Coordinates of C-alpha atoms in Angstrom, one line a residue:
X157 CA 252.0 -161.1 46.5
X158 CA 250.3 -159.6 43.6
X159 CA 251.4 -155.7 42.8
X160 CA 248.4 -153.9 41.8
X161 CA 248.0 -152.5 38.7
X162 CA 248.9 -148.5 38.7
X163 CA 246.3 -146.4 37.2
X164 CA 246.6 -143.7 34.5
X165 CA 248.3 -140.6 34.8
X166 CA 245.6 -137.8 35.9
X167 CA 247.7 -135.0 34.2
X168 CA 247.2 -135.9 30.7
X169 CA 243.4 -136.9 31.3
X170 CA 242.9 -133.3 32.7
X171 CA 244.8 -131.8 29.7
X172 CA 242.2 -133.9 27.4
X173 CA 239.3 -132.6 29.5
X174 CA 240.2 -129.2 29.4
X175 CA 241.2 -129.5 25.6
X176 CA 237.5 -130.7 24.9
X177 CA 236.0 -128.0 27.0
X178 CA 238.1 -125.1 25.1
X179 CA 236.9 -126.8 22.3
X180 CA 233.2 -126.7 23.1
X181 CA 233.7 -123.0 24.0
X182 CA 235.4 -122.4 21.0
X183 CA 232.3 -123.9 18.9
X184 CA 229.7 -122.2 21.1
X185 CA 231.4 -118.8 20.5
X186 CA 231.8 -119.4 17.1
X187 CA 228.0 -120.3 16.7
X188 CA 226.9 -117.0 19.0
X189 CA 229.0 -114.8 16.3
X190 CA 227.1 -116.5 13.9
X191 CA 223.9 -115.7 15.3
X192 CA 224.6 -112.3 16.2
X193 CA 226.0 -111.2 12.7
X194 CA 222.8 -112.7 11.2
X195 CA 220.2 -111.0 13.8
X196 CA 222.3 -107.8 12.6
X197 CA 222.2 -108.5 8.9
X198 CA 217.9 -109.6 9.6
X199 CA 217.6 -106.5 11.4
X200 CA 219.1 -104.7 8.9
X201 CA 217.1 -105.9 5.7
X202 CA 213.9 -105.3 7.9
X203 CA 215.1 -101.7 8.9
X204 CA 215.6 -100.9 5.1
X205 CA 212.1 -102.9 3.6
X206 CA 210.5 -100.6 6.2
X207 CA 212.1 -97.3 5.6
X208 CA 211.5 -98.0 1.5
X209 CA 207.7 -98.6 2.3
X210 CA 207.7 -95.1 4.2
X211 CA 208.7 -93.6 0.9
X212 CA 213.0 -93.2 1.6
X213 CA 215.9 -93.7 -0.8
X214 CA 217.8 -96.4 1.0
X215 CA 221.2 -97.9 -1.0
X216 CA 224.3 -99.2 0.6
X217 CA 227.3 -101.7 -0.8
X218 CA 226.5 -105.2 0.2
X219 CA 227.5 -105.4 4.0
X220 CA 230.7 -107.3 5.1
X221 CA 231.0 -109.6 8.2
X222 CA 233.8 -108.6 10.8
X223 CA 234.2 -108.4 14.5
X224 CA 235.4 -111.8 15.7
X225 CA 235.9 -113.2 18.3
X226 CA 234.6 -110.5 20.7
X227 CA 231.9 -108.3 18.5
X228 CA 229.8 -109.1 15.5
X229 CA 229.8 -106.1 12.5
X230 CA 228.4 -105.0 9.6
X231 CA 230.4 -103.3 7.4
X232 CA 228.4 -101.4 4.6
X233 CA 230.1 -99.2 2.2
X234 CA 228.7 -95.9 0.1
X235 CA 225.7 -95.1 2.1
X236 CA 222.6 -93.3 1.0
X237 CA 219.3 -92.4 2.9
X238 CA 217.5 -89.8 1.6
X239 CA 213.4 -88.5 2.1
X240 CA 211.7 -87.1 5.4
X241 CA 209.9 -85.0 3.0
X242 CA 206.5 -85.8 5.3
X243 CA 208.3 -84.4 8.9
X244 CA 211.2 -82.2 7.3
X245 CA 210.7 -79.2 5.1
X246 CA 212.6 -80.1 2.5
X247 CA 213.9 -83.6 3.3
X248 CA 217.2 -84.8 4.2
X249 CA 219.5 -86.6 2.9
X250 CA 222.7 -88.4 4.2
X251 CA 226.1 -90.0 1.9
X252 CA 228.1 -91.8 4.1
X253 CA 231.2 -92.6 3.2
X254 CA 231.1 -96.1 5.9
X255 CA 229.1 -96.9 8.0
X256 CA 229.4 -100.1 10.4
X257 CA 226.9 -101.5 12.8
X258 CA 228.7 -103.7 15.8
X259 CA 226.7 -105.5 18.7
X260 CA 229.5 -106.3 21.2
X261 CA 229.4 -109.1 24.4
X262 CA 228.1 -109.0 27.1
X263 CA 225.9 -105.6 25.6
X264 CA 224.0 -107.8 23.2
X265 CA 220.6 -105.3 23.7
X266 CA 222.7 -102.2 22.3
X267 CA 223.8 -101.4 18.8
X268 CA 226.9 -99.3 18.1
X269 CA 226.7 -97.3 14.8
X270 CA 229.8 -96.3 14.0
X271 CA 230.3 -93.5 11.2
X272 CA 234.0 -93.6 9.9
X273 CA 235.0 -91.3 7.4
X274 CA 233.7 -88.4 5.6
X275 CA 229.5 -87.8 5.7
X276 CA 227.7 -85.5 3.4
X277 CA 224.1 -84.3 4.8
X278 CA 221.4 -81.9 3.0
X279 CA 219.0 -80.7 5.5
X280 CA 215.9 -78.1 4.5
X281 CA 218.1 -76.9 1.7
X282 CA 221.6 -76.5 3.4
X283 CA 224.5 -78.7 3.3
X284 CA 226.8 -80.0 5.2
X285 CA 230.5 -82.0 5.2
X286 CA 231.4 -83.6 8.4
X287 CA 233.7 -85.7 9.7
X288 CA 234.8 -86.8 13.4
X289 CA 237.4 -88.6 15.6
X290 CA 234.7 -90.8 16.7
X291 CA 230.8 -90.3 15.1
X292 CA 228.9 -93.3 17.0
X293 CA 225.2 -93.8 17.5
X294 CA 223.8 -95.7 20.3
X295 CA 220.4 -97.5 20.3
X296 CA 218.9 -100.0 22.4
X297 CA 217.5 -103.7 21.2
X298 CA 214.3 -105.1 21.6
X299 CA 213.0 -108.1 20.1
X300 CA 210.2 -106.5 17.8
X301 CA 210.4 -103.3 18.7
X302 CA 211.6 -100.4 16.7
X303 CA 214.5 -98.3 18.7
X304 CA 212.6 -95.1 19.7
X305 CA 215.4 -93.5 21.4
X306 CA 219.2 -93.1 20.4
X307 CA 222.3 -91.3 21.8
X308 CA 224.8 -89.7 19.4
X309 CA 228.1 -89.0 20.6
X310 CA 231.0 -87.3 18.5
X311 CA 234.6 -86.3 19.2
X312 CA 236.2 -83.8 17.4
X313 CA 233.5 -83.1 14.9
X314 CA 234.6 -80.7 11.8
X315 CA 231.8 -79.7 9.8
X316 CA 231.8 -77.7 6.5
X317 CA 228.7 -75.9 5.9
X318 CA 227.7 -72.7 4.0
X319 CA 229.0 -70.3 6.3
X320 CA 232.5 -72.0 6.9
X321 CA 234.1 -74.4 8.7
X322 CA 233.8 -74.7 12.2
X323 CA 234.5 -77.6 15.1
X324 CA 233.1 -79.2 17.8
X325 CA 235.3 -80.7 20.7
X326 CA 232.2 -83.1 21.9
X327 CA 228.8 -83.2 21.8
X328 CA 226.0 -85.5 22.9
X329 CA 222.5 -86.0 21.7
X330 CA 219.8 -87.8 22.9
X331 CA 216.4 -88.4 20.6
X332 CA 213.1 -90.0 22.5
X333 CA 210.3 -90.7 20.6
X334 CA 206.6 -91.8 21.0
X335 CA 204.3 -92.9 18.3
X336 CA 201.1 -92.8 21.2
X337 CA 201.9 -89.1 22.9
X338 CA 199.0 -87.5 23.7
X339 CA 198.4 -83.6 23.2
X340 CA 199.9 -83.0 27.2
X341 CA 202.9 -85.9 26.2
X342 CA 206.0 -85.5 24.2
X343 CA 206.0 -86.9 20.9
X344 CA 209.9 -86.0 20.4
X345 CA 212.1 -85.4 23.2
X346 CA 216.1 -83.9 22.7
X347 CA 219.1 -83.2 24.8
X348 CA 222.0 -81.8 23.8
X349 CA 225.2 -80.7 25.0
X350 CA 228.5 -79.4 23.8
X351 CA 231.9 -78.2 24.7
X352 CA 234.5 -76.0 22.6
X353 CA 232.7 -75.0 19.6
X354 CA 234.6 -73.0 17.0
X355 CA 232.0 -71.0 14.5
X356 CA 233.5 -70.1 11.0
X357 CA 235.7 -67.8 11.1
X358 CA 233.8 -65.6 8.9
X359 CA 230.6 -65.5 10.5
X360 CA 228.6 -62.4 12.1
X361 CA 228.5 -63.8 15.1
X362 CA 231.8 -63.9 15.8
X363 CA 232.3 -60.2 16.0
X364 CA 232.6 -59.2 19.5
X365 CA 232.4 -62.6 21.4
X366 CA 235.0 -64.5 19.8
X367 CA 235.3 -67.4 17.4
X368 CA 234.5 -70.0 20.7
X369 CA 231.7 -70.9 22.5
X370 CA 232.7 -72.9 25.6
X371 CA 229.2 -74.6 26.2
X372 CA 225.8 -75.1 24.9
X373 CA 223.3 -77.0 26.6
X374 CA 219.1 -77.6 25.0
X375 CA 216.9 -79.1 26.0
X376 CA 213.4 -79.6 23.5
X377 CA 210.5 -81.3 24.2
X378 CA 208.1 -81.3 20.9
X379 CA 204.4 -82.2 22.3
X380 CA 202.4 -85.0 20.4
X381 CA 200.5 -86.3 18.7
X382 CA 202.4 -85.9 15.4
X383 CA 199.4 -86.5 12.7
X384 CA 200.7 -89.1 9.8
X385 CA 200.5 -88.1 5.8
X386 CA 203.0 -86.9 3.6
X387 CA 202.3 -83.7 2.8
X388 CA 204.0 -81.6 5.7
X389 CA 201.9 -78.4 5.3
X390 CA 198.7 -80.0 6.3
X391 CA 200.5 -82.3 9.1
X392 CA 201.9 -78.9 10.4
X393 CA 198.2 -77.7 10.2
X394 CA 197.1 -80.6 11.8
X395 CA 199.2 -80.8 14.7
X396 CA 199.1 -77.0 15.6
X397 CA 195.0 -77.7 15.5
X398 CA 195.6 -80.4 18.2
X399 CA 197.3 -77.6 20.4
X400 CA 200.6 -79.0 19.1
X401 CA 203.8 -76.8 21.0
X402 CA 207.4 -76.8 20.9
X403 CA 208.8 -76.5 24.9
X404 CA 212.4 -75.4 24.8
X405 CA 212.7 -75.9 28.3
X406 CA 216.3 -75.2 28.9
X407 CA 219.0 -73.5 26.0
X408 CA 221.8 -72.4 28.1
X409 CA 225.0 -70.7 26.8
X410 CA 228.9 -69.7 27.9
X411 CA 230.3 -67.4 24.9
X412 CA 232.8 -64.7 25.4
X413 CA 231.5 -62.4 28.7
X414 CA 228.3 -63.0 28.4
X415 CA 226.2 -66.4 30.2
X416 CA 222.9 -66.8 28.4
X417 CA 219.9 -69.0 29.3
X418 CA 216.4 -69.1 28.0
X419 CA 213.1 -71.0 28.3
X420 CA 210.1 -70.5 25.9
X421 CA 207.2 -72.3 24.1
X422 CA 206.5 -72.1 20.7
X423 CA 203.8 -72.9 18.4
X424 CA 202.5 -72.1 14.7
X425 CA 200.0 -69.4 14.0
X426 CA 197.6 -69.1 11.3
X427 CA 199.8 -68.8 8.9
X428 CA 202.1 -71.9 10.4
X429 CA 205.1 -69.6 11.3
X430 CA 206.6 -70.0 14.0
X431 CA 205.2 -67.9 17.4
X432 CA 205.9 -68.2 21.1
X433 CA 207.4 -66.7 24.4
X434 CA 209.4 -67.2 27.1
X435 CA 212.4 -65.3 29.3
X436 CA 215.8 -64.9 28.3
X437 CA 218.3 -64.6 31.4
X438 CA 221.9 -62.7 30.7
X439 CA 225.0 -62.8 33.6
X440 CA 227.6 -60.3 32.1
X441 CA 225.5 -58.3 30.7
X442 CA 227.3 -55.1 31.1
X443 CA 230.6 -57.0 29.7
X444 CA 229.0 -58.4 26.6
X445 CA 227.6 -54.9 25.5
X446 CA 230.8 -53.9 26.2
X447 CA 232.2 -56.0 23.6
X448 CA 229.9 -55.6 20.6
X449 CA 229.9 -51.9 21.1
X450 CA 233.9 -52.1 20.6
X451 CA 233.2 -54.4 18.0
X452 CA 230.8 -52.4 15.9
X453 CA 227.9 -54.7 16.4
X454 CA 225.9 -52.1 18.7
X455 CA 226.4 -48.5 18.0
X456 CA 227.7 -45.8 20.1
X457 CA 223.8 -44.7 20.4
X458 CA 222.3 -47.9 21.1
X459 CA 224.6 -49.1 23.3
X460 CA 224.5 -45.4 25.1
X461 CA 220.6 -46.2 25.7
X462 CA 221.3 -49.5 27.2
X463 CA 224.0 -48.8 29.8
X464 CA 221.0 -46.3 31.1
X465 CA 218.5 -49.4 30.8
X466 CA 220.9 -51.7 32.2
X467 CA 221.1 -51.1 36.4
X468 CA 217.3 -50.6 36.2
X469 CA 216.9 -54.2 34.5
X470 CA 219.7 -56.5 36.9
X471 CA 219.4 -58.1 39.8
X472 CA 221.8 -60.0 42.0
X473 CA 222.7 -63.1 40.7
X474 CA 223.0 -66.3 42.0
X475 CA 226.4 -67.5 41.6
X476 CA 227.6 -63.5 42.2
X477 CA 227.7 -60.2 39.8
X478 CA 224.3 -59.0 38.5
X479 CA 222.0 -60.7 35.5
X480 CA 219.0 -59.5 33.7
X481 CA 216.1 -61.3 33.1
X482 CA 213.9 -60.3 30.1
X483 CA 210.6 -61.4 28.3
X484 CA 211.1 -62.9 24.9
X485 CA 207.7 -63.3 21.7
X486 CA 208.2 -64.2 18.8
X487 CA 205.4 -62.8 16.4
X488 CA 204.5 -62.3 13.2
X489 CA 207.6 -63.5 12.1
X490 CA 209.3 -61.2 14.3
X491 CA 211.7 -61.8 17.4
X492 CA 211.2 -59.2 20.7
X493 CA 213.1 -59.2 23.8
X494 CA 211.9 -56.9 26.5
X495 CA 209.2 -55.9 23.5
X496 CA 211.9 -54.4 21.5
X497 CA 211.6 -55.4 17.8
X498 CA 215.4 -57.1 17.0
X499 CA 215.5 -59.4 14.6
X500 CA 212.8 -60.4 11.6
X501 CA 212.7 -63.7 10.0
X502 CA 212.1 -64.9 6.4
X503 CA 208.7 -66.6 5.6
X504 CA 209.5 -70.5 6.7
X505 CA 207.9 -72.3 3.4
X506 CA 205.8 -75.3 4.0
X507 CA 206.2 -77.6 1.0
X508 CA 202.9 -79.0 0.1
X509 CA 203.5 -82.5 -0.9
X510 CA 206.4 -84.2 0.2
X511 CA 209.6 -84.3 -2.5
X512 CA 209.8 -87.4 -3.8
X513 CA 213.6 -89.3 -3.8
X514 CA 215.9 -88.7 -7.1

């Protein structure tokens, strides 16, 4: 009787098999990364060709791949963007010490701009040094399309300006924007919040309240359309012609005793400075006189007249205690709340052409 012939041994052909698929993944992982870190570096030299057309100052160290196996980054070194002269009074300008841009699986519609390091930005003539734990951007991806919305999120955020430093525990902000608002539409949409923020030590504002406010919510709506040209006087002319506005729909605030919210619209008047008004709501009302009379911030006779004015003005508040709700305008350059004359501000200067980049 013939024995019949015994077949291979399925163990090692299975190791084979799976050694050629790992293989195969390997490759077609490999070749994604590729892909991804060239859309990124594609995206990036089309980002900058169009920002340089629009007139900005755009220079950065030649980026460096990174980010295998599960992210694709560019890493680009010394970065400087300056201009905005058309939109911004005065520009801005950012030096970044590092910046790196990562696109990470499965998220391959989102980019993550990470800001390591320190950051240096001028903004209408004041300056600022910042730093954070984590500094990251996040904007969505779509095949030609430019992002028109982003989300900023920061962690322990020290910042340097010319009043002191001061910190930020965290902080969120989210930018919309719309190239085809209408007059009724919003052109530019933010929302921001923040916890645990530290003002300079040596700053007015501490007097009384404290060093810390424990939350600050806005929310702004800026209504469109924004007019194009490069010469920000006339756009601001343009825009307030169009019935251009400025909603602040919601600017809440927890500092010391006091609990402040307000709402208002704004606009420009014929001289394009700023005018508007709205209602400004205070819980602890009482307490926060109170403390800037001890402070010196309200005097003894002031403050005398507004304990009198007080009970007449509150109200039972929602969440317990009493509030007071007064109107707020701003006119000719001057700030009113309950049509009492309290603070006056400096001319704002419209350049009229836009600064050109050094």
């Amino acid at each position: 009787m013939k024995t019949p012939r015994r077949g291979r041994p399925l163990g090692p052909r299975l190791a084979f098999g799976a050694l050629l698929l790992l293989f195969a993944l390997g490759a077609g992982h490999t070749l994604l990364w590729r892909t991804m870190a060239q859309q990124l570096e594609s995206g990036l030299a089309t980002w900058v060709e169009i920002r340089r057309a629009q007139g900005w100052r755009v220079d950065h160290a030649a980026p460096v791949r990174g980010g295998w196996p599960f992210s694709a980054t560019l890493t680009l070194g010394t970065v400087r963007l300056e201009g905005g002269g058309a939109t911004l009074p005065g520009g801005l300008a950012l030096d970044a010490e590092r910046v790196v841009l990562r696109v990470t699986l499965p998220r391959l519609n989102r980019l993550r701009v990470e800001m390591p390091g320190a950051q240096r930005l001028r903004l209408a003539g004041g300056e600022w040094r910042f730093a954070a734990d984590e500094l990251v951007a996040l904007v969505p991806l779509e095949p030609d399309t430019p992002p028109r919305e982003a989300v900023l999120l920061a962690e322990r955020l020290r910042l340097a300006g010319p009043a002191g430093p001061m910190e930020v525990a965290r902080a969120r902000l989210a930018v919309a924007s719309s190239s085809t608002a209408t007059e009724d539409e919003p052109a530019i949409t933010l929302d921001l919040a923040a916890e645990a923020i530290d003002l300079p030590a040596a700053a007015d504002a501490t007097r009384g309240f404290g060093r810390r406010i424990e939350a600050l919510l806005a929310e702004l709506s800026l209504s469109g359309p924004v007019p194009p040209g490069r010469e920000p006087a006339r756009r601001a002319e343009a825009w307030r012609d169009a019935g251009g506005s400025l909603e602040l729909r919601q600017v809440a605030l927890r500092w010391g005793p006091a609990e402040v919210a307000a709402a208002a619209t704004l606009a420009l008047d014929e001289a394009l400075q700023p005018m508007g008004a709205g209602t400004l709501r205070v819980t602890g009302a009482a307490e926060a006189l109170q403390a800037l009379t001890d402070a010196g911030v309200v005097g003894r006779r002031a403050a005398g007249t507004a304990r009198i004015m007080l009970p007449l003005m509150s109200r039972p508040a929602p969440g317990g205690g009493t509030e007071i709700e007064v109107p707020v305008t701003v006119e000719d350059r001057t700030l009113a709340i309950a049509r009492i004359p309290v603070l006056r501000f400096p001319a704002w200067d419209w350049p009229v052409a836009s600064a050109a980049p050094r």
